[in-house]
CSV table of C-alpha atoms in Angstrom, one decimal:
chain,number,residue,atom,x,y,z
T,198,UNK,CA,34.8,40.7,0.2
T,199,UNK,CA,33.6,41.6,-2.8
T,200,UNK,CA,33.2,44.1,-5.5
T,201,UNK,CA,30.3,46.0,-6.0
T,202,UNK,CA,29.7,48.7,-8.8
T,203,UNK,CA,30.2,52.1,-8.1
T,204,UNK,CA,29.5,55.6,-10.1
T,205,UNK,CA,31.4,58.6,-9.6
T,206,UNK,CA,29.6,61.8,-11.0
T,207,UNK,CA,31.8,65.0,-11.7
T,208,UNK,CA,30.3,68.7,-11.9
T,209,UNK,CA,30.3,68.7,-15.7
T,210,UNK,CA,27.6,65.8,-14.9
T,211,UNK,CA,30.4,63.2,-16.8
T,212,UNK,CA,30.3,60.1,-14.9
T,213,UNK,CA,32.7,56.9,-14.6
T,214,UNK,CA,32.0,53.7,-13.4
T,215,UNK,CA,34.4,51.9,-10.7
T,216,UNK,CA,34.9,48.8,-8.7
T,217,UNK,CA,33.9,49.4,-4.8
T,218,UNK,CA,35.0,46.9,-2.3
T,219,UNK,CA,32.4,45.6,-0.4
T,220,UNK,CA,32.4,43.8,3.2
T,221,UNK,CA,28.8,42.9,3.7
T,222,UNK,CA,25.4,42.0,1.7
T,223,UNK,CA,23.1,44.9,2.4
T,224,UNK,CA,19.7,44.0,3.6
T,225,UNK,CA,17.8,45.3,0.6
T,226,UNK,CA,19.4,42.6,-1.7
T,227,UNK,CA,17.4,40.0,0.2
T,228,UNK,CA,13.9,40.5,-1.7
T,229,UNK,CA,11.9,38.2,0.0
T,230,UNK,CA,11.6,35.3,2.8
T,231,UNK,CA,9.1,32.9,3.2
T,232,UNK,CA,8.6,30.2,5.5
T,233,UNK,CA,6.8,26.9,4.4
T,234,UNK,CA,6.3,28.4,1.0
T,235,UNK,CA,4.0,25.7,-0.1
T,236,UNK,CA,2.2,25.0,3.2
T,237,UNK,CA,3.0,21.4,3.2
T,238,UNK,CA,6.7,21.5,4.1
T,239,UNK,CA,7.1,23.6,7.5
T,240,UNK,CA,10.7,22.9,8.0
T,241,UNK,CA,11.6,25.0,4.7
T,242,UNK,CA,12.1,28.5,3.6
T,243,UNK,CA,12.1,30.3,0.1
T,244,UNK,CA,14.7,33.2,0.0
T,245,UNK,CA,14.7,35.4,-3.3
T,246,UNK,CA,17.9,37.6,-3.6
T,247,UNK,CA,19.3,40.0,-6.4
T,248,UNK,CA,22.8,41.0,-6.3
T,249,UNK,CA,24.5,44.0,-8.7
T,250,UNK,CA,26.8,41.2,-10.1
T,251,UNK,CA,26.6,37.5,-11.1
T,252,UNK,CA,27.3,35.1,-8.6
T,253,UNK,CA,26.5,31.7,-7.0
T,254,UNK,CA,24.9,31.3,-4.0
T,255,UNK,CA,25.9,28.9,-0.6
T,256,UNK,CA,23.8,28.3,2.2
T,257,UNK,CA,24.8,27.0,6.0
T,258,UNK,CA,22.2,26.1,8.2
T,259,UNK,CA,23.9,26.2,11.5
T,260,UNK,CA,23.3,23.6,14.0
T,261,UNK,CA,21.9,24.4,17.4
T,262,UNK,CA,23.6,22.0,19.0
T,263,UNK,CA,27.2,22.7,17.2
T,264,UNK,CA,28.9,22.3,13.8
T,265,UNK,CA,28.2,18.5,13.3
T,266,UNK,CA,24.7,19.8,12.9
T,267,UNK,CA,25.5,22.5,10.2
T,268,UNK,CA,24.1,21.5,6.9
T,269,UNK,CA,25.7,23.2,3.7
T,270,UNK,CA,24.7,23.4,-0.1
T,271,UNK,CA,26.2,25.4,-2.8
T,272,UNK,CA,23.1,26.1,-5.4
T,273,UNK,CA,23.6,25.6,-9.1
T,274,UNK,CA,23.2,28.9,-11.2
T,275,UNK,CA,25.6,32.0,-12.0
T,276,UNK,CA,23.1,34.7,-12.0
T,277,UNK,CA,21.9,38.1,-10.8
T,278,UNK,CA,18.8,36.9,-9.2
T,279,UNK,CA,18.3,33.9,-7.2
T,280,UNK,CA,15.3,31.9,-5.9
T,281,UNK,CA,16.4,29.1,-3.3
T,282,UNK,CA,14.9,26.7,-1.1
T,283,UNK,CA,16.3,26.3,2.3
T,284,UNK,CA,15.4,22.7,3.6
T,285,UNK,CA,16.7,21.7,6.9
T,286,UNK,CA,15.4,24.5,9.4
T,287,UNK,CA,14.5,23.5,12.9
T,288,UNK,CA,11.1,23.8,14.1
T,289,UNK,CA,10.2,26.3,16.8
T,290,UNK,CA,13.4,28.2,16.4
T,291,UNK,CA,15.0,31.0,15.3
T,292,UNK,CA,17.5,29.4,12.9
T,293,UNK,CA,20.8,30.8,12.1
T,294,UNK,CA,21.7,30.9,8.5
T,295,UNK,CA,24.8,32.1,6.4
T,296,UNK,CA,24.2,33.5,3.1
T,297,UNK,CA,27.4,33.4,1.2
T,298,UNK,CA,27.9,34.9,-2.4
T,299,UNK,CA,30.5,32.8,-4.4
T,300,UNK,CA,32.3,33.4,-7.8
T,301,UNK,CA,31.3,30.7,-10.5
T,302,UNK,CA,34.1,28.3,-9.0
T,303,UNK,CA,32.2,28.2,-5.4
T,304,UNK,CA,35.3,30.5,-3.9
T,305,UNK,CA,33.5,32.9,-1.4
T,306,UNK,CA,33.4,36.5,-1.9
T,307,UNK,CA,31.1,37.8,0.8
T,308,UNK,CA,28.5,36.5,3.4
T,309,UNK,CA,25.9,37.5,5.6
T,310,UNK,CA,23.9,35.7,8.4
T,311,UNK,CA,20.0,35.8,8.6
T,312,UNK,CA,17.3,34.4,11.2
T,313,UNK,CA,14.6,32.1,10.2
T,314,UNK,CA,11.9,31.8,12.7
T,315,UNK,CA,9.7,28.6,12.4
T,316,UNK,CA,6.5,27.7,14.2
T,317,UNK,CA,5.9,24.8,16.6
T,318,UNK,CA,4.6,21.7,14.8
T,319,UNK,CA,1.3,21.8,16.1
T,320,UNK,CA,-0.6,18.7,15.6
T,321,UNK,CA,1.8,16.8,13.6
T,322,UNK,CA,2.0,13.3,14.9
T,323,UNK,CA,5.8,12.2,15.3
T,324,UNK,CA,7.6,9.7,17.2
T,325,UNK,CA,9.4,10.3,20.6
T,326,UNK,CA,13.3,10.2,19.1
T,327,UNK,CA,16.0,9.3,22.0
T,328,UNK,CA,19.5,9.6,21.0
T,329,UNK,CA,21.7,7.0,22.8
T,330,UNK,CA,24.8,6.9,21.1
T,331,UNK,CA,26.4,9.2,18.2
T,332,UNK,CA,30.0,8.7,16.8
T,333,UNK,CA,29.8,11.2,13.6
T,334,UNK,CA,33.2,10.0,12.4
T,335,UNK,CA,31.6,6.8,11.5
T,336,UNK,CA,28.4,8.2,9.8
T,337,UNK,CA,27.6,9.3,6.3
T,338,UNK,CA,27.3,13.0,6.0
T,339,UNK,CA,23.6,14.4,5.7
T,340,UNK,CA,20.5,13.5,7.2
T,341,UNK,CA,18.6,10.3,7.6
T,342,UNK,CA,15.0,10.0,6.0
T,343,UNK,CA,12.3,8.2,7.7
T,344,UNK,CA,9.2,6.7,6.7
T,345,UNK,CA,7.0,6.9,9.5
T,346,UNK,CA,3.7,5.1,9.1
T,347,UNK,CA,1.6,7.1,11.4
T,348,UNK,CA,-1.3,5.3,13.0
T,349,UNK,CA,-0.8,2.0,10.6
T,350,UNK,CA,0.1,1.0,7.2
T,351,UNK,CA,-2.8,2.6,5.3
T,352,UNK,CA,-2.8,5.5,7.2
T,353,UNK,CA,-1.5,8.9,5.4
T,354,UNK,CA,2.0,8.7,5.8
T,355,UNK,CA,4.6,11.4,7.5
T,356,UNK,CA,8.2,11.1,6.2
T,357,UNK,CA,10.9,13.1,8.0
T,358,UNK,CA,14.5,13.6,8.3
T,359,UNK,CA,16.6,13.8,11.2
T,360,UNK,CA,20.5,14.8,11.8
T,361,UNK,CA,23.1,13.1,13.8
T,362,UNK,CA,21.7,15.1,17.1
T,363,UNK,CA,18.5,13.5,16.3
T,364,UNK,CA,16.7,16.4,15.7
T,365,UNK,CA,13.8,16.7,12.8
T,366,UNK,CA,15.0,18.8,10.1
T,367,UNK,CA,12.6,18.3,7.2
T,368,UNK,CA,9.1,16.9,7.2
T,369,UNK,CA,6.1,16.1,4.6
T,370,UNK,CA,3.0,17.2,5.6
T,371,UNK,CA,0.9,14.9,3.2
T,372,UNK,CA,-2.4,14.7,5.1
T,373,UNK,CA,-3.4,18.3,3.9
T,374,UNK,CA,-2.3,18.0,0.2
T,375,UNK,CA,-4.9,18.4,-2.3
T,376,UNK,CA,-3.7,15.7,-4.8
T,377,UNK,CA,-1.7,13.3,-2.7
T,378,UNK,CA,-3.3,13.7,0.6
T,379,UNK,CA,-4.0,10.4,1.3
T,380,UNK,CA,-1.0,8.8,0.0
T,381,UNK,CA,0.3,5.5,1.9
T,382,UNK,CA,4.0,4.7,0.8
T,383,UNK,CA,4.6,1.6,2.6
T,384,UNK,CA,8.3,1.0,2.6
T,385,UNK,CA,9.2,4.4,1.8
T,386,UNK,CA,10.3,7.4,-0.5
T,387,UNK,CA,13.4,6.8,-2.7
T,388,UNK,CA,15.7,9.6,-3.8
T,389,UNK,CA,15.8,9.9,-7.6
T,390,UNK,CA,18.6,11.2,-9.8
T,391,UNK,CA,17.1,14.7,-10.2
T,392,UNK,CA,16.6,15.4,-6.1
T,393,UNK,CA,12.9,14.7,-6.5
T,394,UNK,CA,11.4,11.9,-4.2
T,395,UNK,CA,9.5,9.1,-5.9
T,396,UNK,CA,6.8,7.0,-3.9
T,397,UNK,CA,3.8,5.0,-4.7
T,398,UNK,CA,0.4,5.4,-3.3
T,399,UNK,CA,-1.3,2.3,-2.2
T,400,UNK,CA,-4.9,3.7,-2.1
T,401,UNK,CA,-5.0,5.2,-5.6
T,402,UNK,CA,-2.6,2.9,-7.5
T,403,UNK,CA,-0.5,5.4,-8.8
T,404,UNK,CA,3.5,6.3,-8.8
T,405,UNK,CA,4.3,9.6,-7.5
T,406,UNK,CA,7.5,12.3,-8.2
T,407,UNK,CA,7.2,15.1,-5.6
T,408,UNK,CA,10.3,17.6,-5.2
T,409,UNK,CA,11.3,18.2,-1.7
T,410,UNK,CA,8.6,20.8,-1.2
T,411,UNK,CA,6.0,18.7,-1.8
T,412,UNK,CA,5.1,20.0,-5.2
T,413,UNK,CA,3.9,17.2,-7.5
T,414,UNK,CA,6.3,16.8,-10.6
T,415,UNK,CA,4.9,13.7,-12.0
T,416,UNK,CA,2.3,11.0,-11.4
T,417,UNK,CA,1.9,7.6,-13.2
T,418,UNK,CA,-1.3,5.6,-13.3
T,419,UNK,CA,-0.4,2.0,-13.1
T,420,UNK,CA,-3.9,0.9,-12.1
T,421,UNK,CA,-5.0,1.8,-15.8
T,422,UNK,CA,-2.8,-1.2,-16.9
T,423,UNK,CA,-4.3,-3.5,-14.6
T,424,UNK,CA,-1.9,-3.2,-11.4
T,425,UNK,CA,-2.1,-2.2,-7.9
T,426,UNK,CA,1.1,-0.5,-6.3
T,427,UNK,CA,2.4,-2.1,-2.9
T,428,UNK,CA,5.7,-1.6,-0.9
T,429,UNK,CA,8.2,-0.1,-3.2
T,430,UNK,CA,9.3,1.8,-6.1
T,431,UNK,CA,12.7,2.7,-7.4
T,432,UNK,CA,14.1,4.8,-10.5
T,433,UNK,CA,16.4,2.6,-12.7
T,434,UNK,CA,19.4,3.9,-14.3
T,435,UNK,CA,18.0,4.3,-17.6
T,436,UNK,CA,15.2,6.8,-15.9
T,437,UNK,CA,12.3,4.1,-15.7
T,438,UNK,CA,10.5,3.1,-12.8
T,439,UNK,CA,10.6,-0.3,-11.2
T,440,UNK,CA,7.8,-1.3,-8.9
T,441,UNK,CA,6.4,-3.8,-6.8
T,442,UNK,CA,2.7,-4.5,-7.6
T,443,UNK,CA,-0.1,-7.0,-7.8
T,444,UNK,CA,-2.5,-7.8,-10.5
T,445,UNK,CA,-6.0,-8.7,-9.3
T,446,UNK,CA,-7.0,-10.6,-12.5
T,447,UNK,CA,-3.8,-13.0,-11.7
T,448,UNK,CA,-4.6,-16.4,-9.8
T,449,UNK,CA,-2.9,-18.2,-7.5
T,450,UNK,CA,-2.5,-22.2,-8.1
T,451,UNK,CA,-5.4,-22.5,-5.8
T,452,UNK,CA,-7.8,-20.5,-7.9
T,453,UNK,CA,-7.8,-17.6,-5.4
T,454,UNK,CA,-6.3,-13.8,-6.4
T,455,UNK,CA,-2.8,-13.9,-6.1
T,456,UNK,CA,-1.2,-10.8,-4.6
T,457,UNK,CA,1.9,-9.0,-4.1
T,458,UNK,CA,3.9,-11.2,-6.6
T,459,UNK,CA,4.8,-9.3,-9.6
T,460,UNK,CA,7.2,-6.6,-10.8
T,461,UNK,CA,6.8,-3.9,-13.4
T,462,UNK,CA,9.3,-1.4,-15.3
T,463,UNK,CA,7.5,1.6,-16.0
T,464,UNK,CA,8.5,3.8,-18.9
T,465,UNK,CA,9.0,7.0,-16.9
T,466,UNK,CA,8.1,9.2,-20.4
T,467,UNK,CA,5.2,7.6,-21.6
T,468,UNK,CA,3.8,5.6,-18.5
T,469,UNK,CA,3.8,2.4,-20.4
T,470,UNK,CA,4.7,-1.0,-19.2
T,471,UNK,CA,8.3,-2.2,-20.5
T,472,UNK,CA,8.9,-5.4,-18.8
T,473,UNK,CA,6.8,-7.7,-16.0
T,474,UNK,CA,8.4,-10.1,-13.9
T,475,UNK,CA,5.6,-12.6,-12.5
T,476,UNK,CA,6.9,-14.4,-9.9
T,477,UNK,CA,4.4,-17.6,-10.0
T,478,UNK,CA,5.9,-18.2,-13.7
T,479,UNK,CA,9.7,-18.8,-12.3
T,480,UNK,CA,9.4,-19.8,-8.4
T,481,UNK,CA,6.9,-22.5,-7.2
T,482,UNK,CA,3.6,-21.4,-5.8
T,483,UNK,CA,3.0,-24.6,-3.9
T,484,UNK,CA,5.9,-24.1,-1.4
T,485,UNK,CA,4.2,-23.0,1.9
T,486,UNK,CA,7.1,-23.9,4.1
T,487,UNK,CA,7.7,-20.4,5.4
T,488,UNK,CA,4.0,-19.0,5.1
T,489,UNK,CA,2.6,-19.0,8.4
T,490,UNK,CA,-0.9,-16.7,7.4
T,491,UNK,CA,-4.2,-17.8,6.1
T,492,UNK,CA,-3.8,-15.6,3.0
T,493,UNK,CA,-2.8,-18.3,0.3
T,494,UNK,CA,-3.1,-15.9,-2.5
T,495,UNK,CA,-0.1,-13.9,-0.6
T,496,UNK,CA,2.2,-16.6,-1.5
T,497,UNK,CA,5.2,-14.5,-2.1
T,498,UNK,CA,4.8,-11.1,-0.2
T,499,UNK,CA,7.5,-9.6,-2.3
T,500,UNK,CA,8.5,-6.6,-0.2
T,501,UNK,CA,11.5,-4.8,-1.7
T,502,UNK,CA,13.5,-4.8,-5.0
T,503,UNK,CA,16.9,-3.6,-6.3
T,504,UNK,CA,18.5,-3.6,-9.7
T,505,UNK,CA,22.0,-5.2,-10.7
T,506,UNK,CA,23.0,-2.8,-13.5
T,507,UNK,CA,26.2,-4.9,-14.1
T,508,UNK,CA,24.1,-7.7,-15.4
T,509,UNK,CA,20.4,-6.0,-16.1
T,510,UNK,CA,18.8,-8.2,-13.6
T,511,UNK,CA,16.6,-7.5,-10.4
T,512,UNK,CA,17.2,-8.9,-7.0
T,513,UNK,CA,13.8,-9.2,-5.0
T,514,UNK,CA,13.0,-10.0,-1.3
T,515,UNK,CA,10.1,-11.9,-0.7
T,516,UNK,CA,8.8,-12.7,2.8
T,517,UNK,CA,7.7,-16.0,2.7
T,518,UNK,CA,10.3,-17.5,-0.1
T,519,UNK,CA,13.6,-15.6,0.4
T,520,UNK,CA,15.8,-13.2,-1.8
T,521,UNK,CA,15.9,-14.1,-5.8
T,522,UNK,CA,17.7,-12.6,-8.5
T,523,UNK,CA,16.0,-12.7,-12.2
T,524,UNK,CA,17.1,-11.8,-15.5
T,525,UNK,CA,15.0,-9.3,-17.6
T,526,UNK,CA,13.3,-12.6,-19.2
T,527,UNK,CA,12.4,-13.8,-15.8
T,528,UNK,CA,14.9,-16.6,-15.6
T,529,UNK,CA,16.3,-17.6,-12.0
T,530,UNK,CA,20.2,-16.7,-11.4
T,531,UNK,CA,20.2,-17.8,-7.7
T,532,UNK,CA,17.7,-18.2,-4.9
T,533,UNK,CA,18.6,-17.3,-1.2
T,534,UNK,CA,16.6,-19.1,0.6
T,535,UNK,CA,16.4,-22.2,3.2
T,536,UNK,CA,16.3,-25.4,1.1
T,537,UNK,CA,13.4,-26.9,2.9
T,538,UNK,CA,10.4,-27.0,0.7
T,539,UNK,CA,11.9,-26.4,-2.6
T,540,UNK,CA,11.5,-29.0,-5.6
T,541,UNK,CA,11.5,-27.7,-8.8
T,542,UNK,CA,13.8,-24.5,-7.9
T,543,UNK,CA,16.4,-26.9,-6.1
T,544,UNK,CA,18.9,-26.3,-8.5
T,545,UNK,CA,19.1,-22.1,-8.3
T,546,UNK,CA,19.4,-22.5,-4.2
T,547,UNK,CA,22.6,-21.3,-2.7
T,548,UNK,CA,24.7,-23.6,-0.8
T,549,UNK,CA,25.8,-22.1,2.6
T,550,UNK,CA,29.4,-21.8,3.7
T,551,UNK,CA,30.6,-20.3,7.0
T,552,UNK,CA,32.6,-17.5,7.4
T,553,UNK,CA,35.9,-19.4,7.2
T,554,UNK,CA,35.0,-20.5,3.8
T,555,UNK,CA,34.2,-24.1,5.1
T,556,UNK,CA,31.1,-25.9,3.3
T,557,UNK,CA,28.1,-26.3,5.7
T,558,UNK,CA,27.0,-29.9,5.7
T,559,UNK,CA,24.6,-30.0,8.4
T,560,UNK,CA,21.2,-30.7,6.8
T,561,UNK,CA,19.2,-29.0,9.3
T,562,UNK,CA,21.2,-25.7,9.0
T,563,UNK,CA,21.0,-26.1,5.0
T,564,UNK,CA,17.1,-26.8,5.3
T,565,UNK,CA,17.0,-23.8,7.7
T,566,UNK,CA,15.3,-25.8,10.9
T,567,UNK,CA,18.6,-24.7,12.6
T,568,UNK,CA,21.2,-21.9,12.6
T,569,UNK,CA,24.9,-22.5,12.7
T,570,UNK,CA,27.5,-20.5,14.7
T,571,UNK,CA,28.5,-18.9,11.4
T,572,UNK,CA,25.5,-18.9,9.3
T,573,UNK,CA,22.0,-17.9,9.1
T,574,UNK,CA,19.7,-17.6,6.4
T,575,UNK,CA,17.6,-14.4,6.1
T,576,UNK,CA,14.0,-14.5,7.5
T,577,UNK,CA,11.0,-12.3,6.4
T,578,UNK,CA,13.8,-10.0,5.0
T,579,UNK,CA,13.3,-6.5,3.7
T,580,UNK,CA,15.6,-4.1,1.6
T,581,UNK,CA,18.4,-5.8,-0.5
T,582,UNK,CA,21.0,-3.8,-1.1
T,583,UNK,CA,24.0,-3.9,-3.6
T,584,UNK,CA,27.1,-3.2,-1.9
T,585,UNK,CA,30.2,-1.4,-3.6
T,586,UNK,CA,32.0,-4.8,-2.8
T,587,UNK,CA,29.3,-7.0,-4.8
T,588,UNK,CA,27.9,-8.4,-1.8
T,589,UNK,CA,24.3,-7.9,-0.8
T,590,UNK,CA,23.0,-6.7,2.6
T,591,UNK,CA,19.6,-7.6,3.7
T,592,UNK,CA,17.4,-6.5,6.8
T,593,UNK,CA,16.8,-10.0,8.2
T,594,UNK,CA,13.6,-9.2,10.0
T,595,UNK,CA,13.4,-12.7,12.0
T,596,UNK,CA,10.0,-13.4,11.1
T,597,UNK,CA,9.5,-17.5,11.9
T,598,UNK,CA,13.3,-17.9,12.0
T,599,UNK,CA,14.0,-21.8,11.9
T,600,UNK,CA,10.2,-22.1,11.0
T,601,UNK,CA,9.4,-21.2,14.7
T,602,UNK,CA,6.2,-19.2,15.3
T,603,UNK,CA,7.7,-15.3,15.9
T,604,UNK,CA,6.3,-15.5,19.3
T,605,UNK,CA,7.6,-12.7,21.8
T,606,UNK,CA,10.1,-13.7,24.1
T,607,UNK,CA,11.3,-16.5,21.7
T,608,UNK,CA,15.2,-16.0,21.8
T,609,UNK,CA,15.6,-16.7,18.2
T,610,UNK,CA,13.3,-13.6,17.7
T,611,UNK,CA,15.9,-10.8,16.7
T,612,UNK,CA,16.2,-8.6,14.0
T,613,UNK,CA,19.6,-7.6,12.1
T,614,UNK,CA,21.4,-6.5,9.4
T,615,UNK,CA,23.5,-9.2,7.5
T,616,UNK,CA,25.9,-8.8,4.6
T,617,UNK,CA,25.8,-11.9,2.5
T,618,UNK,CA,29.0,-12.9,-0.2
T,619,UNK,CA,27.4,-15.1,-3.3
T,620,UNK,CA,29.7,-16.6,-5.7
T,621,UNK,CA,27.8,-17.6,-8.7
T,622,UNK,CA,30.5,-20.0,-10.2
T,623,UNK,CA,29.8,-22.5,-7.6
T,624,UNK,CA,26.5,-21.6,-6.2
T,625,UNK,CA,27.6,-20.5,-2.3
T,626,UNK,CA,26.5,-18.1,-0.2
T,627,UNK,CA,28.8,-17.0,3.0
């Protein structure tokens, strides 16, 4: 229940104001409901409400397969009037949504239910989703953001989110957007502290910030500084942006154009370049041991980056050279890679130990020519992630494992998530 304001008028036209106990939210207080308000996010709705008393609003979108599909959110703002975005409704469905009025502390006072009917996603190409196993007790709450490439890497991307039931609950329609309609984000969108999404556009050389309804909040033109975006951009704790880039005036040791071997920090406020990490200046361009392609200029193929706030360093995943940790001055802290082919950087290489803490002495395992039962290097990995225990997890993408060509049917061709423990005192990896 909640308290509404009531008035009593007497025969002499005098009036007093009293509190009245309500049991539901009258329909006339819901001023407007608009599905897909921007035209580019069909699984979202805008709701405008007005109340006679100040309040906060909580929304619960009910799961159509049971409570594990419920999505709940308490909005900021203690006001009379509310304009809220509901982001996680099902396509082609009459969605049940609870609207809850709370006090400023989030305590429920009154609620009502509304229905939001959505249309079928006509003409939207999405992958077929098959749910094999679900264990909600072992899953992080919330939704999973999927960066779907579309037809190929240079196609307009179609990011979407799924819930624990495998149902699509949110979708960006970038291809019809007038400003970012050709955006190709490569390795995907990153959630910013503001709640907005950050991604780079390979075709235009911009970094882009957009909200969950595809309203563009900001863009940063790195092309004017001589850089081309590729793969990934992330937000740093100081608010600046860190991105994988190429500089087409930069030359490989062979004289050809070097690509995908530079990282930059972009000042979020000014768009200026704060720091540049040129991997040619700290690694060995001559090492081609893991390079199976014909493009010598793409000697590193840096495909992801994360930030270590503890020591102001970056950790870079390099498809052809392993994983490296660099200081802000572009000095090597360590190098996680099979030892074969390294010369000048040899002193920065990590030495493997098995899961029992025993030093691995087999030279073929150390070099990467074979794998041990209790240790293997990452091969063509992506997405280094700093874990809460200080370890590093990567997605080992199995490319040319043990220097063998990645042929379908080869038993060493498997991908895995792998967690590494790195001891910088004795330069070991487990």
